[in-house]
Amino acid sequence: MPNHLANENSPYLLQHAENPVDWYPWGPEALDKARREGKPIFLSIGYAACHWCHVMAHESFEDPETAAIMNAGFVNIKVDREERPDLDGIYMNAVVAMTGQGGWPMSVFLTPDGQPFYGGTYFPPVRRYNMPAFRDLLLSISKAWVEDRQNLLEAGEKLTAHLQKTALPSTGKIGQIDHAALEAALERASLALAQSYDWVNGGWGRAPKFPQPMAIRFLLRRATRGDKLALEIATHALRAMTKGGMYDVVGGGFARYSVDDRWLVPHFEKMLYDNAQLAQVYLHAYLVTKDDFFRRICEGTLAFVAREMTHPEGGFFSSLDADSEGREGKYYLWTLEELEGILSPDDLEFFSTAYGITPEGNFEGHTVLQRALDDEKLADCFRIAPEQAVERLGVLHTALLDARAQRVRPATDDKVLVSWNGLMLSAFAEAGRYLRNPAFTCTAIRNGAFLIEKLRLGECLQRSLREGSAKHNAYLEDYASLINGLLALYQTDPDPRWYQAALGLAEELLAHFRDENGGFFDTRADHEALIVRPKDLQDNATPCGNSLAAAALLKLAAYTGNGEWHDKAVELLPSLLELAVRHPTAFGGWLCAMDMALGPIQEVAILGNSEEPGAQALIGALWGELRPNLVAAISGYPPAEGAPPLLADRPLLNDQATAYVCLGFVCKQPVNRPEELAKQLSEAAKE
């Protein structure tokens, strides 16, 4: 018989709807039940693509004896961390405070008032890994609740007080940033990334090894300022991750992380936010280097998302599971015997040389495809041009993709999350613009329309949508990510509706999330009362809401001339400089926002019939290379209603399509020719 999760929208919650555990979703019904019956709460937080969440579910939550203990002693609540990042953040901080580490599945025991008093992550069904058996833990806590409740309540109060004290980090004095100090800090952050870089395997840190797209994006920004070492590090890291394993060479797209130092064996789940950020940085690397290798990875990643993670109406799905047929990674692994049945002997020789295929494989008797030879060395082996090697491998990848499509596909978490969609919207919009790819632009337009039509209900943006139902108040990261995505789309498709939607969201953000002590809370002012009101200032796998908001407000200040928005964007920067220097991979989104604040921000207005060759030439010059601190407004003449103030009072020069470049409250002479525009942009970047 289904439990109380049966009517939920989240695929993760629905995975548990038939458990014998009497699960409730987070909400008044469960919380009131705990208070009324005087029972502690067992809170379990995870997500649909989480391998160890599946393991604990199978071992414990599907077990009738374990479920009976849970139902007798606890009110049991399941939360999808992707739907409720506020709860996830609060109780993850509690688990880290109690144990020194966190992760998913997260298992937390709460008082009926929501105060945490004990927690951890995965617990096995029997004592192993130096961890207690889950059933024994349940019985122990249930007994303590009956016999020693006061101590548990006091522990919950103390931990909650600690969480409340640390929920609002001290940000020091807020105000305007000193540009000399900012420039020096960004140089030191770049040097810190260089000093901690793994030149053998690529990337930062030891296994498990995560991609660091925000740090790489910051380094590519530094590269546009002439920092050659930053460019070398960024391109080395990007190449290291694409040899295979971490990158799906057959179907495109990136896994969540690598379990080893060599990017060989990934944790096979594919998350939308990773692929959004990585597609963007590969695009930026292509624009800086003009190396087609990076363009191919960007295009392959976006093609994967369009093919496998896109809602029929334009939204992007959240993730693909790590498991299929009960085994992690089965969908992506190969044996030599399987390859012999797909490829001809000549093709198999070529493919085996490229990937070092052996009968014993490189992972538990199977093969994770990872390049043994790069394109040039492979071409030398077969005495062909590198371009021919790339083309031949592409044909073989397609053959394997067709064969793989016959396998049982990993499950898709098909909910649409606004913040992650905003990241992917930016990636598709930029790729459509810079690569002159109409298909990418069309995908971005459909996504932008989907988000503002389906997830903005009245004056309140919703966070999540699945099967036509939008739920949960949006968070700061949702508002800020969508604003950035819509502004990226506006620069690709200069329809004022995208700009106006971004402007309206910014006004809501300022009205409902503002912290008078600087920056923004993660939740709206009218959000449900929790034990703390979170305000996260650290970037994680995705940029935090505050760093996204800083970037969004800097762009909108340039479009509108609103100095107050600029001031709100930069007011936290002085207090975060040293943290960003000491921990650059934890503040990558902030480093990019700081680089934008350092400027100079180039404001470009182009007016004229966009279908005419003159206007097309000016637009082409605008997007000929990466200019990360540029905001552009493009319109026919006169500007359309709702267009940004950046376009106002700009007459045509010589009655032809005209470009205006402004920098630091000073505008250069209007120009008609693309070479003149390119020269002005180049000069402006050096000022």
XYZ file of C-alpha atoms in Angstrom:
687
model
C 0.000 0.000 0.000
C 1.494 3.402 -0.947
C 2.615 5.741 1.804
C 2.157 9.512 1.961
C 4.623 10.107 -0.897
C 2.276 8.678 -3.514
C 0.953 12.074 -4.592
C 4.317 13.834 -4.707
C 5.897 15.170 -7.879
C 9.569 14.378 -7.268
C 10.890 11.204 -8.938
C 13.078 10.656 -5.873
C 10.126 10.749 -3.499
C 8.079 8.563 -5.819
C 10.876 5.970 -5.755
C 9.972 5.525 -2.057
C 6.193 5.694 -2.350
C 5.825 1.889 -2.111
C 8.271 1.422 0.774
C 6.818 -0.184 3.894
C 8.146 2.880 5.731
C 5.299 5.306 6.425
C 7.077 8.178 4.708
C 5.720 11.719 4.719
C 6.893 14.642 2.620
C 8.168 17.647 4.566
C 5.178 19.761 5.511
C 2.600 20.652 8.179
C 1.012 17.186 8.239
C 4.224 15.414 9.248
C 5.450 18.145 11.597
C 2.082 18.396 13.360
C 1.989 14.611 13.730
C 5.415 14.611 15.413
C 4.366 17.335 17.864
C 0.992 15.747 18.568
C 2.399 12.261 19.193
C 5.600 13.460 20.863
C 7.777 11.424 18.503
C 11.201 12.277 17.085
C 11.521 12.802 13.351
C 13.735 10.685 11.138
C 14.638 12.904 8.188
C 16.143 11.238 5.111
C 17.452 13.509 2.347
C 18.737 12.352 -1.032
C 18.163 12.662 -4.756
C 17.098 10.441 -7.630
C 20.513 9.865 -9.233
C 22.282 9.052 -5.941
C 23.753 5.529 -6.001
C 24.134 5.114 -2.229
C 20.619 6.460 -1.726
C 19.434 3.495 -3.787
C 21.607 1.129 -1.766
C 20.260 2.288 1.603
C 16.708 2.205 0.268
C 17.106 -1.407 -0.863
C 18.873 -2.535 2.300
C 16.751 -0.737 4.876
C 13.730 1.194 3.619
C 12.385 -1.764 1.620
C 12.908 -4.117 4.562
C 9.649 -4.732 6.511
C 11.394 -5.346 9.845
C 13.385 -2.113 9.622
C 10.291 -0.240 8.466
C 8.337 -1.529 11.469
C 10.932 -0.054 13.845
C 10.871 3.261 11.972
C 7.094 3.446 11.955
C 6.747 2.584 15.629
C 9.279 5.055 16.972
C 9.490 7.935 14.495
C 7.674 10.229 12.127
C 9.590 9.547 8.919
C 10.122 12.340 6.395
C 11.673 12.082 2.919
C 13.110 15.149 1.184
C 14.460 15.578 -2.338
C 17.491 17.795 -1.821
C 17.094 19.215 -5.318
C 13.583 20.448 -4.585
C 14.417 21.740 -1.091
C 17.981 23.076 -1.000
C 17.070 25.095 2.102
C 16.367 21.980 4.170
C 19.315 20.193 2.638
C 21.667 23.044 3.494
C 20.440 23.498 7.064
C 20.579 19.838 8.014
C 23.773 19.163 6.062
C 25.431 21.842 8.190
C 24.082 20.041 11.242
C 25.495 16.677 10.125
C 28.876 18.240 9.351
C 28.897 19.919 12.762
C 28.157 16.566 14.436
C 30.384 14.264 12.378
C 32.887 16.415 10.494
C 31.596 15.309 7.092
C 28.432 15.091 5.059
C 26.944 13.570 1.950
C 23.942 11.691 0.637
C 21.907 9.863 1.642
C 21.667 12.155 4.648
C 20.105 10.693 7.799
C 19.144 13.125 10.568
C 17.153 12.685 13.765
C 15.143 15.736 14.855
C 12.995 16.819 17.755
C 9.317 17.426 16.889
C 10.257 21.113 16.499
C 12.822 20.289 13.797
C 15.953 20.643 15.934
C 18.632 18.088 14.968
C 20.227 16.022 17.730
C 21.911 13.144 15.858
C 22.853 12.518 12.254
C 25.016 10.907 9.637
C 24.852 9.771 6.042
C 24.597 6.165 4.861
C 24.070 3.517 7.551
C 24.464 -0.179 6.603
C 21.919 -2.867 7.560
C 24.535 -4.655 9.696
C 27.555 -3.300 11.527
C 30.307 -2.727 8.975
C 32.650 0.009 7.702
C 33.079 0.990 11.368
C 29.436 2.136 11.353
C 26.506 0.916 13.434
C 23.753 -1.143 11.884
C 20.837 1.090 10.959
C 18.324 -1.015 12.901
C 20.503 -0.916 16.018
C 20.794 2.867 15.671
C 17.027 3.246 15.378
C 16.421 1.140 18.473
C 19.096 2.997 20.432
C 17.678 6.427 19.596
C 14.103 5.292 20.197
C 15.117 3.997 23.639
C 17.007 7.217 24.458
C 13.971 9.265 23.416
C 11.866 7.415 25.974
C 14.422 7.183 28.777
C 16.644 10.248 28.314
C 14.613 12.666 26.240
C 15.754 15.794 28.044
C 19.372 15.246 27.047
C 18.354 14.824 23.403
C 16.249 17.991 23.546
C 19.142 19.919 25.074
C 21.508 18.580 22.411
C 19.051 19.745 19.746
C 18.811 23.200 21.305
C 22.595 23.586 21.495
C 23.136 22.449 17.914
C 20.333 24.701 16.660
C 21.868 27.671 18.488
C 25.168 26.872 16.785
C 23.475 26.671 13.385
C 21.703 29.975 13.975
C 24.954 31.631 14.985
C 26.801 30.366 11.910
C 23.899 30.727 9.442
C 24.700 34.409 8.917
C 28.453 34.486 8.390
C 30.208 37.624 9.489
C 30.809 39.608 6.344
C 32.557 42.559 7.908
C 31.978 46.039 6.630
C 29.984 46.213 3.419
C 30.539 48.860 0.795
C 32.382 49.781 -2.354
C 35.359 47.724 -3.433
C 38.860 49.121 -3.742
C 39.895 48.299 -7.299
C 43.598 48.003 -6.505
C 42.850 45.528 -3.711
C 40.456 43.632 -5.973
C 42.991 43.366 -8.787
C 45.691 42.161 -6.399
C 43.354 39.577 -4.866
C 42.368 38.164 -8.265
C 46.033 37.807 -9.214
C 46.694 35.959 -5.959
C 43.682 33.697 -6.506
C 44.939 32.816 -9.974
C 48.362 32.028 -8.505
C 46.759 29.883 -5.775
C 44.975 27.842 -8.442
C 48.295 27.388 -10.239
C 50.108 26.290 -7.089
C 47.516 23.647 -6.199
C 47.075 22.342 -9.755
C 47.694 18.671 -10.601
C 49.919 18.843 -13.668
C 50.100 15.038 -13.944
C 46.407 14.195 -14.153
C 44.764 17.596 -14.510
C 42.381 19.309 -12.140
C 42.559 20.020 -8.426
C 42.553 17.761 -5.396
C 42.709 14.009 -5.008
C 40.135 11.310 -5.639
C 37.210 11.624 -5.692
C 38.012 14.300 -8.223
C 35.414 16.854 -9.211
C 35.367 19.140 -12.228
C 35.855 22.770 -11.294
C 34.062 24.679 -14.067
C 33.813 27.945 -12.117
C 37.542 27.982 -11.381
C 38.257 27.220 -15.045
C 35.858 29.942 -16.174
C 37.712 32.381 -13.925
C 41.054 31.305 -15.395
C 39.720 31.817 -18.929
C 38.628 35.301 -17.890
C 42.186 35.869 -16.703
C 43.403 34.580 -20.060
C 41.466 37.328 -21.860
C 43.519 39.773 -19.782
C 46.751 38.228 -21.073
C 47.473 35.695 -18.301
C 49.206 32.887 -20.229
C 49.647 30.590 -17.233
C 45.930 30.798 -16.468
C 45.183 29.759 -20.049
C 47.634 26.867 -19.859
C 46.068 25.548 -16.664
C 42.508 25.918 -17.958
C 43.150 24.146 -21.254
C 45.187 21.381 -19.582
C 42.323 20.690 -17.162
C 39.743 20.709 -19.937
C 41.742 18.285 -22.067
C 42.354 15.948 -19.133
C 38.635 15.521 -18.492
C 37.725 14.699 -22.093
C 39.873 11.609 -22.715
C 36.968 9.430 -21.635
C 35.460 8.058 -18.452
C 34.574 11.403 -16.951
C 33.448 12.432 -20.438
C 31.147 10.108 -22.358
C 33.049 9.837 -25.640
C 30.227 7.860 -27.239
C 27.203 9.967 -26.385
C 28.600 13.246 -25.094
C 28.134 14.806 -21.701
C 29.992 14.592 -18.395
C 29.572 12.446 -15.298
C 29.376 13.967 -11.824
C 32.963 13.188 -10.753
C 35.819 10.704 -11.048
C 36.454 8.127 -8.326
C 40.160 8.078 -9.249
C 42.826 10.675 -9.931
C 42.978 9.946 -13.690
C 39.375 10.810 -14.612
C 38.954 7.167 -15.707
C 36.142 5.680 -13.624
C 33.361 8.175 -13.029
C 30.463 8.208 -10.659
C 28.233 7.615 -13.638
C 25.317 9.907 -12.847
C 24.986 12.861 -15.233
C 23.759 16.112 -13.721
C 22.310 19.008 -15.698
C 24.298 21.617 -13.760
C 27.672 19.977 -14.475
C 26.963 19.749 -18.176
C 25.700 23.329 -18.336
C 28.795 24.781 -16.718
C 31.233 22.525 -18.556
C 29.652 23.165 -21.967
C 30.074 26.865 -21.302
C 33.746 26.671 -20.307
C 34.610 24.484 -23.310
C 32.923 27.112 -25.464
C 34.960 29.839 -23.781
C 38.163 27.841 -24.269
C 37.368 27.543 -27.977
C 36.780 31.282 -28.256
C 40.090 32.063 -26.552
C 42.194 29.451 -28.386
C 40.236 28.910 -31.632
C 41.030 25.200 -31.186
C 38.214 23.136 -32.716
C 38.771 20.409 -30.117
C 37.075 22.524 -27.452
C 34.252 23.461 -29.803
C 33.553 19.766 -30.492
C 33.276 18.983 -26.777
C 30.904 21.901 -26.243
C 28.756 20.867 -29.183
C 28.782 17.200 -28.141
C 27.705 18.068 -24.611
C 24.871 20.318 -25.756
C 23.775 17.734 -28.323
C 23.585 15.140 -25.535
C 21.421 17.467 -23.418
C 19.152 18.257 -26.363
C 18.789 14.559 -27.140
C 18.464 13.020 -23.677
C 17.655 15.684 -21.089
C 15.105 17.968 -22.741
C 11.386 18.196 -22.038
C 9.207 18.163 -25.174
C 8.145 21.750 -24.421
C 11.659 23.052 -23.808
C 12.635 22.556 -20.163
C 15.760 20.628 -19.199
C 15.626 17.550 -16.973
C 17.686 17.313 -13.809
C 19.784 14.157 -14.125
C 20.390 10.677 -15.449
C 20.844 7.955 -12.856
C 24.189 6.288 -12.215
C 22.556 2.841 -12.198
C 20.793 0.704 -14.748
C 19.590 -2.861 -14.222
C 20.704 -2.530 -10.608
C 24.359 -1.895 -11.440
C 26.236 1.380 -11.402
C 27.598 2.328 -14.821
C 26.353 -0.748 -16.679
C 24.947 1.370 -19.494
C 28.360 2.884 -20.264
C 30.726 -0.132 -19.983
C 31.998 -2.341 -22.796
C 33.726 -5.679 -23.305
C 35.978 -6.618 -26.178
C 33.446 -9.262 -27.182
C 30.690 -6.649 -27.453
C 32.888 -4.387 -29.560
C 33.753 -7.311 -31.880
C 30.035 -7.745 -32.539
C 29.586 -4.087 -33.500
C 32.743 -3.050 -35.359
C 34.453 -4.577 -38.363
C 37.959 -6.021 -37.791
C 39.606 -2.956 -39.361
C 37.469 -0.559 -37.365
C 38.059 -2.545 -34.183
C 41.823 -2.337 -34.686
C 41.573 1.410 -35.155
C 39.248 1.842 -32.184
C 41.300 -0.459 -29.922
C 44.437 1.492 -30.748
C 42.712 4.752 -29.914
C 41.337 3.472 -26.597
C 43.809 0.787 -25.538
C 41.150 -1.951 -25.506
C 42.271 -5.247 -23.923
C 40.417 -8.506 -23.239
C 40.648 -8.014 -19.469
C 39.393 -4.414 -19.598
C 40.316 -1.601 -17.209
C 37.434 -1.734 -14.709
C 36.087 -4.914 -13.107
C 36.467 -6.972 -16.286
C 34.877 -4.277 -18.431
C 36.212 -1.258 -20.256
C 35.587 2.377 -19.504
C 36.466 4.093 -22.755
C 39.402 6.451 -22.257
C 41.770 7.584 -24.979
C 45.207 5.946 -25.027
C 46.398 8.034 -27.989
C 45.425 11.566 -28.927
C 44.320 12.474 -32.452
C 47.808 13.275 -33.731
C 49.437 10.061 -32.443
C 46.508 7.960 -33.620
C 46.746 9.532 -37.066
C 50.487 8.804 -37.181
C 49.858 5.129 -36.368
C 47.518 4.763 -39.330
C 49.282 7.264 -41.597
C 46.299 9.527 -42.013
C 45.646 13.198 -41.260
C 44.440 14.079 -37.746
C 41.199 15.391 -39.253
C 40.592 11.960 -40.787
C 41.216 10.276 -37.439
C 38.661 12.571 -35.785
C 36.122 11.873 -38.525
C 36.618 8.101 -38.407
C 36.295 8.006 -34.629
C 33.106 10.049 -34.912
C 31.599 7.402 -37.206
C 32.568 4.619 -34.788
C 31.174 6.537 -31.811
C 27.865 6.811 -33.641
C 27.839 3.051 -34.238
C 28.428 2.413 -30.548
C 25.779 4.966 -29.593
C 23.247 3.127 -31.753
C 24.230 -0.175 -30.138
C 24.084 1.301 -26.634
C 20.576 2.587 -27.302
C 19.410 -1.050 -27.251
C 20.434 -1.375 -23.599
C 18.275 -0.537 -20.581
C 18.763 3.187 -20.168
C 19.451 4.772 -16.773
C 16.395 6.412 -15.231
C 15.842 10.112 -15.842
C 14.943 12.528 -13.081
C 12.581 14.488 -15.284
C 11.766 17.377 -12.976
C 12.719 20.826 -14.255
C 14.628 22.980 -11.749
C 14.812 26.697 -12.475
C 18.340 27.354 -11.198
C 19.891 24.502 -13.187
C 17.840 25.433 -16.245
C 19.153 28.985 -15.966
C 22.713 27.661 -16.157
C 21.913 25.554 -19.218
C 19.971 28.408 -20.808
C 23.129 30.523 -20.614
C 25.168 27.736 -22.218
C 22.780 27.199 -25.148
C 22.276 30.929 -25.683
C 26.008 31.649 -25.750
C 26.729 28.674 -28.025
C 24.004 29.751 -30.435
C 25.454 33.248 -30.568
C 29.181 32.546 -30.705
C 29.022 29.410 -32.881
C 26.287 30.859 -35.111
C 24.246 27.721 -34.520
C 20.515 28.313 -35.111
C 19.574 24.985 -33.479
C 21.224 25.983 -30.205
C 19.548 29.389 -30.369
C 16.163 27.757 -30.976
C 16.690 25.458 -27.977
C 17.552 28.472 -25.815
C 14.453 30.403 -26.954
C 12.159 27.446 -26.223
C 13.728 27.012 -22.795
C 13.447 30.694 -21.922
C 9.782 30.733 -22.927
C 9.098 27.516 -21.000
C 10.605 28.882 -17.801
C 8.861 32.241 -17.758
C 5.506 30.827 -18.899
C 5.348 27.635 -16.825
C 7.252 28.460 -13.651
C 6.359 32.055 -12.922
C 2.977 31.918 -11.240
C 1.697 35.418 -10.537
C 4.348 37.341 -8.650
C 6.167 34.280 -7.346
C 8.603 32.139 -9.280
C 8.379 28.405 -8.550
C 11.454 26.198 -8.242
C 10.406 22.880 -9.733
C 8.066 21.518 -12.398
C 7.169 17.979 -13.337
C 4.289 16.649 -15.417
C 2.800 20.109 -15.732
C 2.746 20.832 -12.008
C 4.957 23.619 -10.629
C 5.824 23.443 -6.919
C 7.894 25.038 -4.166
C 8.777 28.700 -3.804
C 11.875 29.535 -5.797
C 15.110 30.297 -3.979
C 17.661 33.033 -4.483
C 19.688 30.791 -6.781
C 16.615 30.236 -8.977
C 15.930 33.936 -9.409
C 19.562 34.878 -9.991
C 20.370 31.983 -12.312
C 17.301 32.656 -14.441
C 18.116 36.381 -14.636
C 21.593 35.546 -15.931
C 20.165 33.030 -18.388
C 17.572 35.462 -19.724
C 20.198 38.174 -20.188
C 22.368 35.705 -22.101
C 19.347 34.856 -24.233
C 18.552 38.527 -24.813
C 22.031 39.074 -26.233
C 21.493 36.148 -28.608
C 17.863 36.845 -29.492
C 17.330 40.585 -28.843
C 13.627 40.329 -28.066
C 12.794 42.820 -25.266
C 10.605 40.245 -23.537
C 13.723 38.434 -22.304
C 15.179 41.637 -20.901
C 11.881 42.643 -19.321
C 11.476 39.218 -17.716
C 14.989 39.494 -16.255
C 14.241 43.006 -15.005
C 11.024 41.905 -13.291
C 12.765 38.985 -11.601
C 15.521 41.301 -10.365
C 12.964 43.605 -8.796
C 11.367 40.611 -7.035
C 14.773 39.427 -5.868
C 15.569 42.794 -4.336
C 12.137 43.026 -2.705
C 11.983 39.547 -1.163
C 15.516 38.269 -0.528
C 17.454 41.348 0.582
C 19.536 41.223 3.770
C 20.067 44.739 5.083
C 23.438 43.592 6.417
C 24.565 42.952 2.854
C 23.775 40.416 0.170
C 20.716 38.192 0.100
C 19.076 35.384 2.005
C 18.574 32.090 0.189
C 14.823 32.072 0.918
C 12.071 34.620 0.340
C 10.842 36.724 3.233
C 7.485 34.912 3.062
C 9.060 31.433 3.045
C 8.005 28.955 5.729
C 9.715 29.437 9.095
C 12.648 27.043 9.598
C 15.094 26.766 12.470
C 17.381 29.182 10.576
C 17.019 31.416 7.520
C 19.946 30.304 5.364
C 22.366 32.611 3.606
C 25.021 30.628 1.750
C 28.085 32.545 0.599
C 30.156 29.616 -0.649
C 30.024 28.226 -4.166
C 29.610 24.463 -4.332
C 28.866 22.282 -7.360
C 26.837 25.242 -8.595
C 27.391 28.941 -7.950
C 25.737 30.089 -4.745
C 22.741 32.380 -5.019
C 24.711 35.397 -3.807
C 27.499 35.108 -6.383
C 24.894 34.595 -9.130
C 22.991 37.636 -7.870
C 26.141 39.762 -7.880
C 26.795 38.892 -11.537
C 23.155 39.483 -12.503
C 22.978 42.893 -10.821
C 26.269 44.018 -12.367
C 24.884 43.240 -15.824
C 21.557 44.905 -15.147
C 23.295 47.975 -13.723
C 25.127 48.284 -17.043
C 21.893 47.919 -19.007
C 19.918 50.359 -16.888
C 22.483 52.780 -15.509
C 21.138 52.023 -12.020
C 24.070 52.760 -9.718
C 22.291 51.386 -6.646
C 22.121 47.956 -8.257
C 25.845 48.100 -8.918
C 26.453 49.010 -5.268
C 24.348 46.081 -4.045
C 26.224 43.741 -6.382
C 29.666 44.614 -5.008
C 28.959 45.341 -1.338
C 29.989 41.860 -0.118
C 33.163 41.651 -2.191
C 35.550 43.362 0.262
C 34.786 40.852 3.005
C 35.127 37.835 0.686
C 38.439 38.658 -0.977
C 40.693 36.794 1.438
C 38.429 33.746 1.555
C 38.400 33.609 -2.245
C 42.189 33.814 -2.363
C 42.658 31.078 0.240
C 39.974 28.759 -1.164
C 39.604 29.621 -4.859
C 37.834 26.401 -5.868
C 35.183 27.087 -3.199
C 34.591 30.639 -4.444
C 34.850 30.196 -8.216
C 31.523 31.882 -8.912
C 32.556 34.807 -6.730
C 35.899 35.090 -8.529
C 34.057 35.438 -11.841
C 31.759 38.085 -10.317
C 34.805 39.868 -8.877
C 36.478 39.864 -12.273
C 33.358 41.476 -13.721
C 33.358 44.046 -10.912
C 37.003 44.807 -11.717
C 35.859 45.567 -15.238
C 35.965 47.402 -17.416
C 32.409 46.477 -18.403
C 31.930 47.251 -22.073
C 28.435 48.485 -22.896
C 27.542 48.076 -26.548
C 24.407 49.260 -28.325
C 23.741 48.299 -31.952
C 20.792 49.840 -33.793
C 19.549 49.092 -37.285
C 17.618 46.487 -39.218
C 19.199 43.210 -38.083
C 18.425 41.591 -41.435
C 20.576 44.066 -43.353
C 24.226 43.194 -44.094
C 25.543 46.227 -42.221
C 23.872 45.246 -38.963
C 24.847 41.600 -39.425
C 28.472 42.598 -39.884
C 28.441 44.649 -36.676
C 26.834 41.792 -34.732
C 29.408 39.379 -36.161
C 32.243 41.603 -34.959
C 30.661 41.746 -31.514
C 30.690 37.959 -31.085
C 33.946 37.174 -32.848
C 35.810 36.449 -29.616
C 35.247 35.990 -25.903
C 34.580 39.296 -24.147
C 33.340 38.180 -20.730
C 32.745 41.704 -19.400
C 30.552 42.868 -22.254
C 26.818 43.562 -22.231
C 25.125 44.214 -25.543
C 21.731 45.573 -26.548
C 20.658 45.155 -30.157
C 17.538 46.629 -31.734
C 15.967 47.940 -34.843
C 15.600 51.704 -35.116
C 13.894 53.234 -33.251
C 14.287 50.805 -30.318
C 11.357 48.550 -29.566
C 9.165 49.201 -26.549
C 10.674 47.611 -23.456
C 14.237 47.693 -24.778
C 17.028 48.481 -22.266
C 17.865 52.138 -21.519
C 21.300 51.381 -22.986
C 19.659 51.825 -26.409
C 17.971 55.133 -25.632
C 18.864 58.376 -27.407
C 21.196 56.721 -29.927
C 20.601 58.087 -33.438
C 21.792 56.279 -36.524
C 25.060 57.445 -38.020
C 24.846 58.144 -41.769
C 21.388 56.563 -41.693
C 23.044 53.120 -41.451
C 23.268 50.381 -38.805
C 25.291 51.915 -35.978
C 27.271 50.632 -32.995
C 27.986 52.548 -29.786
C 30.674 51.433 -27.345
C 30.632 52.917 -23.835
C 33.025 52.364 -20.985
C 33.006 53.842 -17.514
C 30.345 56.493 -18.230
C 32.156 57.561 -21.413
C 30.982 56.672 -24.923
C 33.177 56.441 -27.982
C 32.251 57.766 -31.379
C 29.458 55.761 -33.065
C 30.636 53.569 -35.959
C 29.110 51.845 -38.968
C 31.865 49.418 -39.933
C 32.666 46.121 -38.163
C 36.426 46.722 -38.209
C 35.915 50.021 -36.411
C 33.741 48.321 -33.802
C 36.325 45.565 -33.306
C 39.053 48.175 -32.839
C 37.038 50.080 -30.246
C 36.274 46.882 -28.344
C 39.927 45.884 -28.369
C 40.990 49.300 -27.112
C 38.291 49.305 -24.449
C 39.462 45.942 -23.099
C 42.887 47.449 -22.412
C 41.623 50.507 -20.550
